[in-house]
Coordinates of C-alpha atoms and ligand atoms in Angstrom, one line a residue:
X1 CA 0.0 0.0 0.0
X2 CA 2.9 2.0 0.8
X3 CA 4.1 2.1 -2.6
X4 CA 4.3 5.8 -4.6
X5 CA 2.5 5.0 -7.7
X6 CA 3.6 8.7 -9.4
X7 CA 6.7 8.8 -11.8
X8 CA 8.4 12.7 -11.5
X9 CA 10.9 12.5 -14.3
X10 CA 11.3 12.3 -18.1
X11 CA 10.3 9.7 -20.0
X12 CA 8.9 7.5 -17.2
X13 CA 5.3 6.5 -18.0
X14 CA 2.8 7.7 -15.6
X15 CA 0.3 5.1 -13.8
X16 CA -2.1 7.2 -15.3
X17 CA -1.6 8.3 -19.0
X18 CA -4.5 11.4 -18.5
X19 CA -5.9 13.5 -21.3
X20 CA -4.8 11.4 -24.5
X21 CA -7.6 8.7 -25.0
X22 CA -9.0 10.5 -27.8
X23 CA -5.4 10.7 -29.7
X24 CA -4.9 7.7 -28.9
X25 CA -7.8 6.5 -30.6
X26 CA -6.5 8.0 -34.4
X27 CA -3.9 5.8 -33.4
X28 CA -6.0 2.5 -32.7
X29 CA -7.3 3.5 -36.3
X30 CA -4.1 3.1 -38.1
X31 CA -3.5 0.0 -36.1
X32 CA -6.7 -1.4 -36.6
X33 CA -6.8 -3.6 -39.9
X34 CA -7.4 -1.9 -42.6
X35 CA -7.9 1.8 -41.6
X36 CA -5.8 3.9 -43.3
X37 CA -5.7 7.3 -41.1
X38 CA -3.5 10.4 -41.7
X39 CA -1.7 9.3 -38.6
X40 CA 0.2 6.8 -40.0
X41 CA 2.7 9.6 -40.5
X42 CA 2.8 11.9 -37.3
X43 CA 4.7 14.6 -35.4
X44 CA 4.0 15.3 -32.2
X45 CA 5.7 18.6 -30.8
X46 CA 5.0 20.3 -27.6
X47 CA 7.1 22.2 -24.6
X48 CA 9.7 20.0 -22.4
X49 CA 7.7 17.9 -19.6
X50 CA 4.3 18.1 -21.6
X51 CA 4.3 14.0 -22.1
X52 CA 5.8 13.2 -25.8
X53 CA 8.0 10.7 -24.5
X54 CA 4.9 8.9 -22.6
X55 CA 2.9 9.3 -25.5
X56 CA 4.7 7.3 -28.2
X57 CA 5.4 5.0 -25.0
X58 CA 1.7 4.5 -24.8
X59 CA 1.7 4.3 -28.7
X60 CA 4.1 1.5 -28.9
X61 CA 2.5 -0.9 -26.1
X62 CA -0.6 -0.4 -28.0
X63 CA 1.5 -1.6 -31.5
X64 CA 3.2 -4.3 -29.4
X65 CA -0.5 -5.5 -28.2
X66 CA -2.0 -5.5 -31.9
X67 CA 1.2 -7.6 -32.8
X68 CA 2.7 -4.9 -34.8
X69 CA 6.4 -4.9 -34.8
X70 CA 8.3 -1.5 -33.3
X71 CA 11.5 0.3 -34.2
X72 CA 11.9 2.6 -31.6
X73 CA 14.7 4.9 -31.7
X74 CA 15.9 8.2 -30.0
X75 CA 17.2 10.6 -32.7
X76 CA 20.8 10.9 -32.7
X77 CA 23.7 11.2 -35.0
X78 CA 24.8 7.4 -35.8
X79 CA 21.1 6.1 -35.3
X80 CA 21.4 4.7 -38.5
X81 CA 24.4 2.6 -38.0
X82 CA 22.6 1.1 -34.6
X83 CA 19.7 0.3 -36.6
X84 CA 21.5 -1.6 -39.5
X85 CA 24.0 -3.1 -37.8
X86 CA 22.0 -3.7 -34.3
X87 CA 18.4 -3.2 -34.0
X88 CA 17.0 -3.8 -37.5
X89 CA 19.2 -7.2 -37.4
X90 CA 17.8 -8.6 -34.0
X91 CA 14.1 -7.9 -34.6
X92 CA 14.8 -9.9 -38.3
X93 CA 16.6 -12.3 -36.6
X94 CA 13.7 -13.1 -33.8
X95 CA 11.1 -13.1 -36.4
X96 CA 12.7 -15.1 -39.4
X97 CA 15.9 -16.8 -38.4
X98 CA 16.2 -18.9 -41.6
X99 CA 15.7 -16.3 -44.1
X100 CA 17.9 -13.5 -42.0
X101 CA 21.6 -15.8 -42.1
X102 CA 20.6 -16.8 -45.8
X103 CA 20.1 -13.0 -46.9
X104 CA 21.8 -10.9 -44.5
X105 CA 24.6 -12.0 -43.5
X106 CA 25.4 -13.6 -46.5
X107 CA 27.2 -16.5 -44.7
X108 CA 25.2 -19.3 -46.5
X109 CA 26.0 -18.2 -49.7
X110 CA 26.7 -21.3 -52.1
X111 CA 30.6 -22.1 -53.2
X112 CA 30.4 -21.3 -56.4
X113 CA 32.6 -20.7 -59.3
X114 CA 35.5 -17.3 -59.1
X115 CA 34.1 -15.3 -61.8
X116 CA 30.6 -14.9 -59.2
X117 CA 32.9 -14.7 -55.6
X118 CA 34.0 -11.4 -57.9
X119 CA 30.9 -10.2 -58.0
X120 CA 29.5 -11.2 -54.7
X121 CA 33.0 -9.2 -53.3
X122 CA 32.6 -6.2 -56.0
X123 CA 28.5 -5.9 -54.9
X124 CA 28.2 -7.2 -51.8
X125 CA 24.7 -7.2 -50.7
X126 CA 25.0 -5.1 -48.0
X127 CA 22.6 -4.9 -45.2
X128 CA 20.7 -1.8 -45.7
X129 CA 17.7 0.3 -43.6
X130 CA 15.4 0.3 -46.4
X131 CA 15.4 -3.1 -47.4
X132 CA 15.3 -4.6 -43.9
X133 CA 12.6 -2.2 -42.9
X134 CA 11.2 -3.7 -46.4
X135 CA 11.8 -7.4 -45.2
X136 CA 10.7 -6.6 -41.4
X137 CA 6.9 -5.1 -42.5
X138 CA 6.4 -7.9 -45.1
X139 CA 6.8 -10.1 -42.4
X140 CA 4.7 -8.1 -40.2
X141 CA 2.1 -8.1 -42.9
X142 CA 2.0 -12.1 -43.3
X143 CA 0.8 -12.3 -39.6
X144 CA -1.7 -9.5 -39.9
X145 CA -0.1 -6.4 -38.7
X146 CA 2.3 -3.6 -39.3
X147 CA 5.6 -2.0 -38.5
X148 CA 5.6 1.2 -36.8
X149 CA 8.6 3.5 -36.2
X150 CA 8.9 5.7 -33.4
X151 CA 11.1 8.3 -33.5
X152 CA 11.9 10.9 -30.1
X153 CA 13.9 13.9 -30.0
X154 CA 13.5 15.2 -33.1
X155 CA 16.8 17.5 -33.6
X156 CA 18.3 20.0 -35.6
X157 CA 21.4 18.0 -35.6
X158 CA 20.3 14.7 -36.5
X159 CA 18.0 15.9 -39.6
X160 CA 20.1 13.6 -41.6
X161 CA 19.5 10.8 -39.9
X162 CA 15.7 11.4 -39.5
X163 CA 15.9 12.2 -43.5
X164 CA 17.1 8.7 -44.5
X165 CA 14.5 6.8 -42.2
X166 CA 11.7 9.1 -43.8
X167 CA 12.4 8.7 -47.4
X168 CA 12.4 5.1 -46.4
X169 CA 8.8 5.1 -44.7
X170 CA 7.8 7.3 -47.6
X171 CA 8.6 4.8 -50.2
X172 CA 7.1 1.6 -48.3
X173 CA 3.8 3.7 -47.7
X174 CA 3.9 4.6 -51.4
X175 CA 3.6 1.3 -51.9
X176 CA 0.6 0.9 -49.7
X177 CA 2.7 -1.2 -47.1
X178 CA 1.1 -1.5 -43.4
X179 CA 3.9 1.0 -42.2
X180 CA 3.3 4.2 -39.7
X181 CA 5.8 6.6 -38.4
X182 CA 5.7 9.0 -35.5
X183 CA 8.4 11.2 -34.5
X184 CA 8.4 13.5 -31.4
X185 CA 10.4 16.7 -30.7
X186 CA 9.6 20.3 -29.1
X187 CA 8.6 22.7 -31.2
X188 CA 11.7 24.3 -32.3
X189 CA 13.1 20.9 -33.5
X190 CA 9.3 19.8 -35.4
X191 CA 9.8 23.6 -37.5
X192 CA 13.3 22.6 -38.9
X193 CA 12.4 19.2 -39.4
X194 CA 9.3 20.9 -41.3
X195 CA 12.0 23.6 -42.9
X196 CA 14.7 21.1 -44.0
X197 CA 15.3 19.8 -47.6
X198 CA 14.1 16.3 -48.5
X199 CA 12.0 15.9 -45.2
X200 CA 8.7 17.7 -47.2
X201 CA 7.1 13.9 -46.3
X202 CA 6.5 15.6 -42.5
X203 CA 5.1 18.7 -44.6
X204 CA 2.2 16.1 -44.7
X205 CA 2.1 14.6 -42.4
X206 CA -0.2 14.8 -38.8
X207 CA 1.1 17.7 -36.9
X208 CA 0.0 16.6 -33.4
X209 CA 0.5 19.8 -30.6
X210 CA 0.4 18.4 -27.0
X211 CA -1.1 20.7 -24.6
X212 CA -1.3 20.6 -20.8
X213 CA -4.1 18.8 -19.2
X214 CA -7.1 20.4 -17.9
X215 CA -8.6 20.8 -14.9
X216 CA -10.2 17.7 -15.1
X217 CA -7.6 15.5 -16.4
X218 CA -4.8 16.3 -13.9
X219 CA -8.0 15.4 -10.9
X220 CA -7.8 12.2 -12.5
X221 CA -4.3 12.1 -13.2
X222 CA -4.4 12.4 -9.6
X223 CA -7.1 10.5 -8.0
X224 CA -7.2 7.4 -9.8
X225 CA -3.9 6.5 -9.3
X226 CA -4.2 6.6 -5.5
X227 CA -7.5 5.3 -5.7
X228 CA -5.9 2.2 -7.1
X229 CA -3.3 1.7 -5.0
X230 CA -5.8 1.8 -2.0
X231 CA -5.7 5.4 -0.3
X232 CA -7.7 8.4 -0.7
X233 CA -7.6 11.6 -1.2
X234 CA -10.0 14.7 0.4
X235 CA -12.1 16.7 -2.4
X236 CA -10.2 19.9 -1.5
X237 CA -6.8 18.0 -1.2
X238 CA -7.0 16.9 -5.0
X239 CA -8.6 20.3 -6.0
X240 CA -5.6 22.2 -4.6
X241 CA -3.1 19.4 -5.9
X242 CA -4.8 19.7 -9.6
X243 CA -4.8 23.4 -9.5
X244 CA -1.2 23.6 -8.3
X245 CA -0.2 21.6 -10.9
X246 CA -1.4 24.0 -13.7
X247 CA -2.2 20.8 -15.4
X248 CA 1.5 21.1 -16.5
X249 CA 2.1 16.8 -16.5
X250 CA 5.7 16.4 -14.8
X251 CA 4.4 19.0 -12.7
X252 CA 1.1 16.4 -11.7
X253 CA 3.6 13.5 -11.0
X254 CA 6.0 15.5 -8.9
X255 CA 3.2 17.1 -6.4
X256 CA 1.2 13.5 -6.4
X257 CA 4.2 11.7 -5.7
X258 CA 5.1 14.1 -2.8
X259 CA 1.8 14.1 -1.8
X260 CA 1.7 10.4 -1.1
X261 CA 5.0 10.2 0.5
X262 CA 4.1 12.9 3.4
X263 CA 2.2 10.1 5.4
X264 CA 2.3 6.8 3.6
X265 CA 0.6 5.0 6.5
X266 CA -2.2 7.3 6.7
X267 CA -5.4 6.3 4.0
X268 CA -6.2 9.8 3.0
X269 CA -4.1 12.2 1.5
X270 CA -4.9 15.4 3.3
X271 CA -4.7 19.2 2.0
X272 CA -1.1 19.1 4.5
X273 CA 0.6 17.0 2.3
X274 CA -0.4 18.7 -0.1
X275 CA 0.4 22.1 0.3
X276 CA 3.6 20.6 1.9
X277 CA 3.7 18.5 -1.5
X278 CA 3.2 21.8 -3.9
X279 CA 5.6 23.9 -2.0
X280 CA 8.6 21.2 -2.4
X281 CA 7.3 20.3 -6.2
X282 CA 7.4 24.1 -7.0
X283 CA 10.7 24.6 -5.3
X284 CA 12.0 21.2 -7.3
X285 CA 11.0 23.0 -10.7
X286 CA 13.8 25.0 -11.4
X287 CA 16.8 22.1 -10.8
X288 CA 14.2 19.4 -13.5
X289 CA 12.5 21.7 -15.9
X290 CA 13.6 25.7 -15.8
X291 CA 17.3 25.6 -15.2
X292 CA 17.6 22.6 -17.8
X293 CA 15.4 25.0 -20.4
X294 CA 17.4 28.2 -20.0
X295 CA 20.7 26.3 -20.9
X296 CA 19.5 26.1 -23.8
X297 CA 18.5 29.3 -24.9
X298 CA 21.2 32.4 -26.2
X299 CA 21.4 35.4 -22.9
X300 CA 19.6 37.7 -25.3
X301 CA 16.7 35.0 -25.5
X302 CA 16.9 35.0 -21.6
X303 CA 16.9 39.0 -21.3
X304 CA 13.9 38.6 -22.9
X305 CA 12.6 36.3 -20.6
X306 CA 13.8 38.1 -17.3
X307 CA 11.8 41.3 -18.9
X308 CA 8.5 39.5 -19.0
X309 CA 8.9 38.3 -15.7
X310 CA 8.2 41.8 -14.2
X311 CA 5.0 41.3 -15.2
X312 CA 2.5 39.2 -12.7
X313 CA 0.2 38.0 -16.2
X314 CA 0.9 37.9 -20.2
X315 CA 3.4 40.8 -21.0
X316 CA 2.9 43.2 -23.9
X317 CA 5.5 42.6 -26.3
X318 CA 6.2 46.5 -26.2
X319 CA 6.7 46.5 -22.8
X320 CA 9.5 43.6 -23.1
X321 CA 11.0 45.4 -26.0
X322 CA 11.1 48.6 -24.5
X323 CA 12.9 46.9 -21.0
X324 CA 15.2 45.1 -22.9
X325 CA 16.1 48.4 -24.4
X326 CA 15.7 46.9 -27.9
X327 CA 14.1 47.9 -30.9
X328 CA 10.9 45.6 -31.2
X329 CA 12.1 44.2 -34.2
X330 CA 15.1 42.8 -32.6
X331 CA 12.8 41.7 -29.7
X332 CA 10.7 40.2 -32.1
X333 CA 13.5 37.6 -33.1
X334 CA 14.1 36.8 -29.5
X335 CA 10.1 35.9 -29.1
X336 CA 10.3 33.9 -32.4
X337 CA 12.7 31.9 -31.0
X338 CA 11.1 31.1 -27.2
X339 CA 8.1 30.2 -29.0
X340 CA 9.7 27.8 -31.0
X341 CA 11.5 26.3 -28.6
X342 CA 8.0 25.8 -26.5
X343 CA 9.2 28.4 -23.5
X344 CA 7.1 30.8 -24.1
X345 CA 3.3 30.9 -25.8
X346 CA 1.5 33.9 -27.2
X347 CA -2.0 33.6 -25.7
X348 CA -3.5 36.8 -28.0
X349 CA -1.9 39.2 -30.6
X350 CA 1.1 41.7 -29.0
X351 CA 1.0 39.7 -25.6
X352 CA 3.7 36.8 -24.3
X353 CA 3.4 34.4 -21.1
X354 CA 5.3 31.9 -20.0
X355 CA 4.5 28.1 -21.2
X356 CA 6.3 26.2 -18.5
X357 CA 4.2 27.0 -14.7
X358 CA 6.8 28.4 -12.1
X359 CA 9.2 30.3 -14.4
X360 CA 8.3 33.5 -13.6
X361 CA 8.9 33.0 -10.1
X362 CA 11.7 31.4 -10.9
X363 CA 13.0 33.9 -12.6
X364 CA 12.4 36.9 -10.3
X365 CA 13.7 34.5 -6.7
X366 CA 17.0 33.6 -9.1
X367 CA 17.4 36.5 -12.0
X368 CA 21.3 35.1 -12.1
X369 CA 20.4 31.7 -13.4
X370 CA 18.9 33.5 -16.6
X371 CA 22.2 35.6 -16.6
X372 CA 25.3 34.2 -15.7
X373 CA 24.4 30.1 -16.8
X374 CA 24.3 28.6 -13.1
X375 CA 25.5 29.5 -9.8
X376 CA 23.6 27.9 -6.8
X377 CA 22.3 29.7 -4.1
X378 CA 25.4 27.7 -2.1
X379 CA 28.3 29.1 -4.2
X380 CA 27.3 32.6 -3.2
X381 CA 27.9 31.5 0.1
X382 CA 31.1 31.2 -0.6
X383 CA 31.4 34.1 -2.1
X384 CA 30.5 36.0 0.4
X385 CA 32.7 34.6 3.0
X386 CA 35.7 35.5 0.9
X387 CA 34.6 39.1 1.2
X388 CA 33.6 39.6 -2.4
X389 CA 31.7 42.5 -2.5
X390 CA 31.5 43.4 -5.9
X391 CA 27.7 42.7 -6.2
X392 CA 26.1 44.8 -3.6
X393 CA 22.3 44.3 -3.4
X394 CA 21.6 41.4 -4.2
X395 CA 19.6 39.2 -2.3
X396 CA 20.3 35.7 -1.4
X397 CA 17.7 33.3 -1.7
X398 CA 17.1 30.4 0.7
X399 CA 18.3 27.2 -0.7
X400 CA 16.1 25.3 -2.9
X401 CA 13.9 23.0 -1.1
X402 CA 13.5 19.7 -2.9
Ligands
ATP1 N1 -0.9 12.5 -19.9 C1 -0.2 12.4 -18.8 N2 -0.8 12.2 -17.6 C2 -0.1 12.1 -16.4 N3 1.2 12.3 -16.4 C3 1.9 12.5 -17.5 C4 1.2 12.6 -18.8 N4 2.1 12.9 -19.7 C5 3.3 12.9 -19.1 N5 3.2 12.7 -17.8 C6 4.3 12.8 -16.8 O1 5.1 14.0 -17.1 C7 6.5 13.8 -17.1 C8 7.1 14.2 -18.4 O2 6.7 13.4 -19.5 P1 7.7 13.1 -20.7 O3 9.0 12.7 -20.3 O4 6.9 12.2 -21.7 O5 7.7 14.6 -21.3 P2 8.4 15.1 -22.7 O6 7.4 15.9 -23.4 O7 8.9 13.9 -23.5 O8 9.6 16.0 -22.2 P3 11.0 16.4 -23.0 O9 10.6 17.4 -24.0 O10 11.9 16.9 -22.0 O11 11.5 15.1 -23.6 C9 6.7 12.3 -16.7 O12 6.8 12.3 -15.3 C10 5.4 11.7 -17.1 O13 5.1 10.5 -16.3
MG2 MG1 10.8 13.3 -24.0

């Protein structure tokens, strides 16, 4: 009974997958026999922590269950070389033995006469991603089902690589094979996948934008998991849990699994551990998901950032401009950019907010993470005790609970 049933981190599927039953379902549709549904070819974008990762975990269980083989790979440079020389080989291997030393390897080829060892040395057949993908979907197809390929972390850098396994995908579906492809990145990664030559395929293809969960759907993200596992929890507990939470997923996990840890022996989860769950979970936010997002950005992008955080709501983008001390076109690049990369959202014409719940707080408690890239809380303390005092002012914050 004792046992935490919430997952805080990235990538780890949740005991309670909320809000996506109905995408799922376009899914079930492409696995189901027959149906042919523009999400056989999918992207799925949306800000760090929102559930992509979960989601094409859900998606492949759901393949798995339907029979359907998976080629699951995390976009990287040399993904192809795993796949032909590693994965593509071992799921072959499992599901035709025979046919995969005969035609692969090459290691049962027949002693023939010198004139044809030439040729088998000059051309030899080389195992290749588009004809085992070819080899692995016909074989799917003879028992009834498919081959899907699920692709996560979608990068600029590994285009490439995500360009080879496309134009081989393409050219099966062409051909009406029982193939589906899904690939997962944040935003800024989907619009130069989108942008980049010989990857017009994804021009096509399902653009799926994950949002945060509502109201609703982060109560039940909460309550049915503990429900489950045997405790309770109070109606104004989960209401202030769900609410803290912003429906913001990683967000749900961390307060629910703080939540349940406060007083595991007790049934019900009471609005205490809650509120002592939300304060550690907000605290916990900037070490998992802002801090981690700011590295990534240029320290004009986070100017920008630090500029809207004066405000308590959605920031006029003249206003951010004009504290940034930039012209608004130059602003205007800066707000491209944290849009794309699923930091910040534009919730009505000439106005910014923030996507990811806590950074504005964040922000204003620790304004040197936007600026300098990372010192702690702690290494001011040292600071201080060797007299430095060429920063006068500033405030130190307490140290980050969590
Ligand atoms: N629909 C959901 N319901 C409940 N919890 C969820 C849901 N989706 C994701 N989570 C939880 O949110 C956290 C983040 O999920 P995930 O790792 O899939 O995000 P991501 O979008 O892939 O992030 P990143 O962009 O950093 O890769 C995990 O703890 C996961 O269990
Ligand atoms: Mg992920």
């Amino acid at each position: 009974m004792h046992d935490n049933p919430f997952r805080p981190g990235f990538g780890i599927s949740p005991p309670m997958l909320a809000g996506r039953d109905a995408l799922l379902d376009e899914w079930r549709e492409v696995l189901g026999l027959g149906a042919w549904s523009p999400y056989r070819a999918a992207l799925v974008t949306g800000m760090r922590g929102v559930g992509k990762t979960v989601l094409l975990n859900a998606l492949e269980d759901e393949a798995r269950a339907r029979d359907w083989t998976v080629v699951h790979g995390t976009l990287h440079v040399g993904l192809i070389e795993v796949l032909e020389h590693d994965r593509l080989p071992a799921l072959l291997e499992e599901q035709d033995p025979e046919a995969f030393s005969r035609e692969w390897t090459g290691l049962t080829l027949p002693q023939i006469g010198g004139a044809t060892t030439q040729v088998v040395q000059h051309y030899p057949r080389e195992p290749r991603l588009e004809s085992m993908l070819e080899r692995l979907v016909e074989l799917a197809e003879a028992r009834g089902a498919g081959l899907l390929v699920s692709l996560d972390e979608v990068a600029a850098s590994s285009l490439d690589e995500l360009r080879r396994i496309a134009i081989a995908v393409q050219h099966l579906q062409r051909e009406d094979r029982r193939i589906a492809i899904v690939a997962a990145g944040v935003p800024a990664s989907i619009a130069a996948a989108l942008d980049a030559d010989g990857l017009t395929f994804f021009r096509r293809a399902q653009q799926v934008r994950l949002d945060t969960l509502t109201l609703a759907e982060a109560r039940a993200a909460i309550e049915v998991p503990v429900r489950e596992r045997g405790r309770t929890i109070g109606e104004a507990a989960l209401d202030m849990a769900a609410r803290a939470s912003e429906g913001y997923p990683f967000l749900v996990q961390s307060i629910g699994a703080r939540a349940w840890e406060y007083q595991p022996s007790v049934t019900e989860i009471v609005t205490d551990a809650v509120q002592h769950a939300v304060h550690v979970a907000h605290a916990a936010m900037g070490e998992s998901v802002i801090v981690p997002a700011l590295r990534g950005l240029s320290g004009r992008d986070r100017d920008y950032l630090i500029a809207m955080a004066e405000d308590d709501g959605p920031a006029s983008t003249i206003d951010v401009a004009e504290r940034m001390g930039a012209t608004s076109g130059n602003a205007g690049r800066q707000r491209a950019r944290l849009l794309d990369a699923g930091v910040i959202v534009a919730p009505e014409r000439g106005r910014v907010d923030f996507a990811i719940p806590r950074m504005r707080e964040h922000l204003r408690a620790h304004p040197h993470d936007a600026q300098l890239g990372l010192p702690t809380a702690a290494r001011e303390t040292f600071r201080d005790g060797a007299g430095a005092t060429e920063q006068p002012g500033r405030e130190l914050d307490g140290p980050a609970v969590g």
